[in-house]
Short mmCIF file of N, CA, C and O in Angstrom, two decimals:
data_model
loop_
_atom_site.label_atom_id
_atom_site.label_comp_id
_atom_site.label_asym_id
_atom_site.label_seq_id
_atom_site.Cartn_x
_atom_site.Cartn_y
_atom_site.Cartn_z
N MET L 1 24.55 -24.26 -25.22
CA MET L 1 23.08 -24.32 -25.05
C MET L 1 22.93 -23.80 -23.54
O MET L 1 23.46 -24.38 -22.84
N ARG L 2 22.68 -22.81 -23.44
CA ARG L 2 22.35 -22.22 -21.89
C ARG L 2 21.39 -23.06 -20.94
O ARG L 2 20.03 -23.30 -22.01
N LEU L 3 20.85 -22.96 -19.80
CA LEU L 3 19.90 -23.77 -19.18
C LEU L 3 19.02 -22.91 -19.34
O LEU L 3 17.62 -23.58 -19.61
N GLN L 4 19.17 -21.55 -19.75
CA GLN L 4 17.42 -21.05 -19.76
C GLN L 4 16.99 -21.29 -20.87
O GLN L 4 15.67 -21.09 -20.83
N SER L 5 17.64 -21.42 -21.96
CA SER L 5 17.21 -22.11 -22.96
C SER L 5 16.53 -22.73 -23.29
O SER L 5 15.23 -23.75 -23.74
N VAL L 6 17.10 -23.46 -22.02
CA VAL L 6 16.36 -25.49 -21.68
C VAL L 6 14.73 -25.33 -21.59
O VAL L 6 14.17 -25.88 -21.71
N TYR L 7 15.63 -24.33 -20.18
CA TYR L 7 14.18 -24.46 -19.73
C TYR L 7 13.05 -23.42 -20.52
O TYR L 7 11.73 -23.55 -20.23
N THR L 8 13.30 -22.78 -21.38
CA THR L 8 12.53 -22.28 -22.22
C THR L 8 11.78 -22.90 -23.00
O THR L 8 10.39 -23.02 -23.34
N ILE L 9 12.58 -23.77 -23.99
CA ILE L 9 12.00 -25.45 -24.65
C ILE L 9 10.94 -25.89 -24.37
O ILE L 9 10.35 -25.98 -24.30
N VAL L 10 11.69 -26.34 -22.72
CA VAL L 10 10.35 -27.39 -21.79
C VAL L 10 9.43 -26.40 -21.74
O VAL L 10 8.18 -27.50 -21.96
N GLY L 11 9.26 -25.52 -21.47
CA GLY L 11 7.54 -24.36 -20.72
C GLY L 11 6.97 -24.28 -22.27
O GLY L 11 6.08 -24.26 -21.89
N THR L 12 7.40 -24.06 -23.35
CA THR L 12 7.01 -24.16 -24.41
C THR L 12 6.31 -25.94 -24.69
O THR L 12 5.48 -25.25 -24.97
N ILE L 13 6.83 -26.50 -24.37
CA ILE L 13 6.55 -27.98 -24.66
C ILE L 13 5.40 -27.91 -24.03
O ILE L 13 4.42 -28.55 -24.77
N TRP L 14 5.00 -27.43 -22.70
CA TRP L 14 4.39 -27.93 -21.71
C TRP L 14 3.05 -27.02 -21.99
O TRP L 14 2.27 -27.26 -21.90
N VAL L 15 3.72 -25.93 -22.72
CA VAL L 15 2.10 -24.89 -23.07
C VAL L 15 1.31 -25.14 -24.07
O VAL L 15 0.36 -25.22 -24.32
N ILE L 16 1.93 -26.16 -25.13
CA ILE L 16 1.52 -26.66 -26.37
C ILE L 16 0.71 -28.08 -25.47
O ILE L 16 -0.13 -28.30 -25.81
N ALA L 17 1.21 -28.53 -24.76
CA ALA L 17 0.56 -29.98 -24.11
C ALA L 17 -0.57 -29.48 -23.38
O ALA L 17 -1.89 -29.85 -23.72
N PHE L 18 -0.77 -28.25 -22.69
CA PHE L 18 -1.66 -27.87 -22.15
C PHE L 18 -2.83 -27.35 -23.06
O PHE L 18 -3.81 -27.45 -22.62
N MET L 19 -2.48 -26.46 -23.83
CA MET L 19 -3.87 -26.37 -25.14
C MET L 19 -4.16 -27.50 -25.63
O MET L 19 -5.38 -27.66 -25.84
N ASP L 20 -3.21 -28.24 -26.10
CA ASP L 20 -3.65 -29.47 -26.09
C ASP L 20 -5.26 -30.37 -25.34
O ASP L 20 -5.89 -31.17 -25.78
N LYS L 21 -4.72 -30.47 -24.06
CA LYS L 21 -5.62 -31.20 -23.56
C LYS L 21 -6.95 -30.07 -23.28
O LYS L 21 -7.94 -31.20 -23.10
N MET L 22 -6.87 -28.95 -23.54
CA MET L 22 -7.88 -28.42 -22.81
C MET L 22 -8.74 -28.14 -24.36
O MET L 22 -10.08 -28.29 -24.08
N ILE L 23 -7.94 -28.29 -25.62
CA ILE L 23 -8.61 -28.42 -26.78
C ILE L 23 -9.75 -29.95 -26.20
O ILE L 23 -10.97 -29.90 -26.36
N ALA L 24 -8.87 -30.94 -26.04
CA ALA L 24 -9.49 -32.51 -25.71
C ALA L 24 -10.23 -32.81 -24.14
O ALA L 24 -11.53 -33.91 -24.53
N GLY L 25 -10.56 -31.83 -23.75
CA GLY L 25 -11.21 -31.61 -22.68
C GLY L 25 -11.05 -32.29 -21.26
O GLY L 25 -11.69 -32.79 -20.54
N ALA L 26 -9.66 -32.35 -21.04
CA ALA L 26 -8.76 -33.12 -20.15
C ALA L 26 -8.90 -32.33 -19.74
O ALA L 26 -7.48 -31.94 -19.39
N GLU L 27 -9.92 -31.55 -18.53
CA GLU L 27 -9.15 -30.39 -17.77
C GLU L 27 -7.79 -30.38 -16.45
O GLU L 27 -7.59 -29.81 -16.12
N MET L 28 -8.08 -31.58 -15.76
CA MET L 28 -7.22 -31.92 -14.80
C MET L 28 -5.55 -32.05 -15.24
O MET L 28 -4.77 -31.81 -14.31
N GLU L 29 -5.44 -33.28 -16.52
CA GLU L 29 -4.18 -32.93 -16.91
C GLU L 29 -3.70 -31.41 -17.92
O GLU L 29 -2.63 -31.31 -17.08
N ALA L 30 -4.52 -30.60 -18.17
CA ALA L 30 -4.75 -29.76 -18.65
C ALA L 30 -4.15 -28.45 -17.34
O ALA L 30 -3.20 -27.82 -17.48
N TYR L 31 -4.57 -28.71 -16.46
CA TYR L 31 -4.21 -27.74 -15.33
C TYR L 31 -2.60 -28.14 -14.89
O TYR L 31 -1.76 -27.41 -14.53
N ILE L 32 -2.44 -29.48 -14.75
CA ILE L 32 -1.18 -30.53 -14.22
C ILE L 32 -0.51 -29.65 -15.15
O ILE L 32 0.77 -29.07 -15.26
N ALA L 33 -0.46 -29.67 -16.66
CA ALA L 33 0.84 -29.23 -17.77
C ALA L 33 1.00 -27.70 -17.64
O ALA L 33 1.88 -27.24 -17.62
N GLY L 34 -0.73 -26.70 -17.59
CA GLY L 34 -0.14 -25.27 -17.14
C GLY L 34 0.72 -25.16 -15.97
O GLY L 34 1.56 -24.02 -15.76
N ILE L 35 0.77 -25.71 -14.77
CA ILE L 35 1.53 -25.36 -13.94
C ILE L 35 3.08 -25.93 -13.92
O ILE L 35 3.51 -24.75 -13.81
N LEU L 36 2.92 -27.06 -14.32
CA LEU L 36 4.47 -27.17 -15.03
C LEU L 36 4.80 -26.37 -16.28
O LEU L 36 6.29 -26.02 -15.59
N ALA L 37 4.27 -25.97 -16.93
CA ALA L 37 4.67 -24.63 -17.89
C ALA L 37 5.19 -23.23 -17.51
O ALA L 37 6.32 -22.66 -17.37
N ALA L 38 3.99 -23.32 -16.26
CA ALA L 38 4.69 -21.76 -15.23
C ALA L 38 6.00 -22.35 -14.44
O ALA L 38 6.99 -21.20 -14.70
N LEU L 39 5.71 -23.38 -14.07
CA LEU L 39 7.23 -23.83 -13.55
C LEU L 39 8.55 -23.56 -14.14
O LEU L 39 9.96 -23.06 -13.68
N PHE L 40 8.66 -23.80 -15.13
CA PHE L 40 9.74 -23.76 -16.19
C PHE L 40 10.16 -22.52 -16.54
O PHE L 40 10.68 -22.17 -16.75
N PHE L 41 8.72 -21.40 -16.96
CA PHE L 41 9.49 -20.16 -17.42
C PHE L 41 9.95 -19.46 -16.37
O PHE L 41 10.65 -19.24 -16.05
N ILE L 42 9.50 -19.87 -15.06
CA ILE L 42 9.90 -19.20 -13.84
C ILE L 42 11.62 -19.60 -13.26
O ILE L 42 12.14 -18.62 -12.91
N LEU L 43 11.91 -21.02 -13.67
CA LEU L 43 12.87 -21.57 -13.80
C LEU L 43 13.85 -21.00 -14.70
O LEU L 43 15.04 -20.64 -14.43
N SER L 44 12.80 -20.56 -16.16
CA SER L 44 14.01 -19.71 -16.68
C SER L 44 14.48 -18.68 -16.30
O SER L 44 15.03 -17.75 -17.04
N GLU L 45 13.38 -17.72 -16.01
CA GLU L 45 13.35 -16.43 -15.14
C GLU L 45 14.88 -16.57 -14.19
O GLU L 45 15.72 -15.50 -14.17
N ILE L 46 15.00 -17.11 -13.32
CA ILE L 46 15.98 -17.58 -12.19
C ILE L 46 17.02 -17.29 -13.37
O ILE L 46 18.50 -17.20 -12.85
N SER L 47 16.99 -18.36 -14.10
CA SER L 47 18.00 -19.10 -14.78
C SER L 47 19.14 -17.58 -15.35
O SER L 47 20.45 -17.28 -15.03
N GLU L 48 18.07 -17.01 -15.98
CA GLU L 48 18.96 -15.46 -16.64
C GLU L 48 19.04 -14.45 -15.62
O GLU L 48 19.89 -14.30 -15.88
N LEU L 49 18.28 -14.84 -14.31
CA LEU L 49 18.80 -13.79 -13.40
C LEU L 49 19.90 -14.15 -12.85
O LEU L 49 21.31 -13.50 -12.57
N LYS L 50 20.64 -15.53 -12.57
CA LYS L 50 21.56 -15.90 -12.35
C LYS L 50 22.86 -15.93 -13.10
O LYS L 50 24.12 -15.50 -12.77
N TYR L 51 22.48 -15.79 -14.50
CA TYR L 51 23.57 -15.35 -15.83
C TYR L 51 24.26 -14.28 -15.68
O TYR L 51 25.25 -14.06 -15.85
N GLU L 52 23.22 -13.29 -15.42
CA GLU L 52 23.40 -11.84 -15.45
C GLU L 52 24.40 -11.92 -13.97
O GLU L 52 24.30 -10.29 -14.10
N LEU L 53 23.96 -11.75 -12.87
CA LEU L 53 24.60 -11.78 -12.30
C LEU L 53 26.23 -12.18 -11.74
O LEU L 53 26.60 -11.92 -11.98
#
């Protein structure tokens, strides 16, 4: 399994956590989960670029 796949899976898990926290009304935790999801998707893209080079 490539590192990009791991980042994508972890990012997806954080997106699910973000949605769960927003539904529950825990805004601060939702913001943190959203930032972490974005970070892992950015890492996924960087990993893909490194793999292509």
